[in-house]
Amino acid sequence: MLPVEVLPILLLLQLLLSPTSAFFPNIWSLLAAPGSLTHQDLTEEAALNVTLQLFLEHAPPGRPRLRLEGYKGRTLLADDIFAAYFGPGSPSRRFRGALGEVARANAAQDFLPASKNNPDLHFDAERLVQGRTLLVEALRETVVAARAFEHTLARQRLGAALHALQDFYSHSNWVELGKQQPHPHLLWPRLELWSLAQVGDPTCSDCEELSCPGNLLDSTLLTSGYFGMDPPKPPGKCSHGGYFDQSSSQPPRGGINKDSTSPRFSPHHTLHLPAAEVALLASIEAFSLLRSRLGDGGFSRLLDITPASSLSFVLDTTGSMGEEINAAKIQARRIMEQRQGGPMEPSFYVLVPFHDPGFGPVFTTSDPDSFWQKLNEIQALGGGDEPEMCLSALELALLHTPPLSDVFVFTDASPKDAFLTNRVESLSRERRCRVTFLVTEDPSRAQGRVRREALSPSRFEPYEAVALASGGEVIFTKDQHIQDVAAIVGESMAGGLVTLPLEPPVSIPGETRVFAVDRLLRNVTVRVHGDISGFWIKSPAAQTSLDFLFHFGIPVEDGPHPGLYPLTQPVAGLQTQLLVEVTGLVSRQSPEAGRPHFSHVVLRRVPQGTHLGRVPLEPVGPPERGLLAASLPPTLLSGSAPFSLELLGQDGGGRDLRRTAPQPCSVAPVLLELSGPPGSLAPGSKVPLSLHVASFSGPQDLDLRTSVNPSFSLTSNLSRARLGLNESAWGRLWLEVPDSAAPDSVVMVTVTAVGQGASPGPPTHAFLRLLVLAQASQDQLETPAHSAGRVLPPATPTLLSSTLVTQGRAGGRVVGRAWWGALGGALFLLGCSSW
């Protein structure tokens, strides 16, 4: 067993003083239960508590240590704690983006076909032991993926684990048994879940009312409710309950879930608040455990707790690239030297070389010295002809680069693998990564490399398509200028970089183009491309902490968990919601400055700049969280061409305020869903995957193409789908994992739906990341011998009191008492050998 320093964990619990509705998926559930707390809220608030604990324990570079007293009675906000720790204006965009990934993965458990009806993933149907097994496995997968720098997969598995953990306290009778603290054995697979109800034990009496406060029969046995008809509810057992639960109409009627304060959804609605409080404590415990296992550096990378961007290079290494490789080295060295030890030092580095016919391998590290050593080893050797495997290398880089990052491609050749263009475009949108190409090959120049064949003047169009889709640029230059042009690397990685809209959005000869500079901006940069006789302005950029994140979703209101099914892009024909999260709303600014706000979103066709529509933004939840929603009608998203999002509003002084999303969006012609097993893959296994495709905008004739990286065997029973309006098709894929598969590695499965016919729409892609996990060794799973006795009492763990941060959702705030984690010391010691 590895030695671990066990420290008390400060649980800065944000209790809710007003009626709440925990365990609905996300903020869209607020429509069903206004003023509620959701899975999303529980997840984000727990993460903020542990992040603040990390900040309190480590003095920021060159700044005074944070003090707990500064947060008494305050609502914890990412923008506030980032500004306090890293300095005013430090962007929390990547951190909030990482939390969003975890929260959406959590909410998706209620919507994905492979998970929404699985009782083991929700602690339903008395599947408590099985649910604990999958919960612990998901947390173990989170650790393994994070240690392998596969942070997107780690966040997905963490979201699934937190969903199950939070559901335990709403779907079981733990709270009804009088428990006010998390179950001390739930995270440890070798410790017994005591006093479980058995098959023949009746647990509920009949209840014909919506509210069933006294329907539990036994006050000592742990049970959970059955939902639906699979598995069927045995006689005498409790139902989950609620309007959509078919089992609740069978005796004994009623149910025991505490998902909301509404008796229509939750028969035990009066116990919703105690369940939410314990679920929040349990979520904080899970985050703290991950911090213990990953260390502070690994935990910070998991949640992107930094204002800095990653540094990601894709380098052409053929013999003609000496100047370009040298320019990349100079920029990397300058960034590392200037930012070493500061808040803007990159937290992650990615390097992918390519030539012809090869590309890769990818090199990833969090150590700047290791990155510099690897980069310094690259020399321009061999090759010398065109084209090259550029897009294959870029795809590899995107798979390993954290979301919301910049990727820089240095080359002097066109792509040999242009067939990957659409897939790389889609991947850059999914990752929200901006790709910039620095090309020392002017398309009009006829001299230079040796070429095997005559090349088209349009051979660089794949780069332009990827740059447009990702919000990046293609910059053509010459060898003698590459040193100056490469300075864009450092400029693009400046903290708080935002894009300002131009009016008119498209250049018209002889017409002046204007951009507004508001008082919240600083260090405005204008880039000019082209020759001196006809230059143009490309996306003037400025630094500010006021920015926004966004994602899309489909309202789901006809099931047991109303909420928003998250999407990476809108789907043609579906009523789509736009969710906006404004960043940089620091609550501690002077009252005279006022709070900036956004009121509308404008959609424009890209690249034409055609005005598509203007839609009002409605606030969701407390204004300090900066959450906004807009309903995008299908008629507004009827075309297949990409569109941009521009927010309109006013600053605190009533002056106009505008921000543009750095990446354009696109509309998917069909809904394409790909889902896998709830756990990891084992070497030597054959795993079924589920495929679902649906059309909501008219007839579709689709080819369905599959690929897998690495090249494992993948077969499918659905290669063609002909769909009418509102029709769906389901398919099954089988992925064979060879015995030789590397443990703790990631498999990426991609399905592409390609329209056939005279005017097919753009391809639609679905990506699925799966983890190959070696069998856990016995010493990893066994409980240490010295802990054979119960470390914590089953009813209430020993806790020492201190100061507690609390909040009221309606604005009232109270300073109460905090929990110092005696549970942290005991349970974390067990955790070292448990998973």
mmCIF file of N, CA and C in Angstrom, residues 277 574 834:
data_model
loop_
_atom_site.group_PDB
_atom_site.id
_atom_site.type_symbol
_atom_site.label_atom_id
_atom_site.label_comp_id
_atom_site.label_asym_id
_atom_site.label_seq_id
_atom_site.Cartn_x
_atom_site.Cartn_y
_atom_site.Cartn_z
ATOM 1 N N GLU A 277 -28.940 17.374 1.105
ATOM 2 C CA GLU A 277 -27.801 17.747 1.947
ATOM 3 C C GLU A 277 -26.807 16.599 2.078
ATOM 4 N N LEU A 574 -35.707 19.715 -34.693
ATOM 5 C CA LEU A 574 -36.000 19.602 -33.262
ATOM 6 C C LEU A 574 -36.018 20.975 -32.607
ATOM 7 N N SER A 834 -8.469 0.244 -1.627
ATOM 8 C CA SER A 834 -9.806 -0.212 -2.009
ATOM 9 C C SER A 834 -10.050 -0.129 -3.505
#
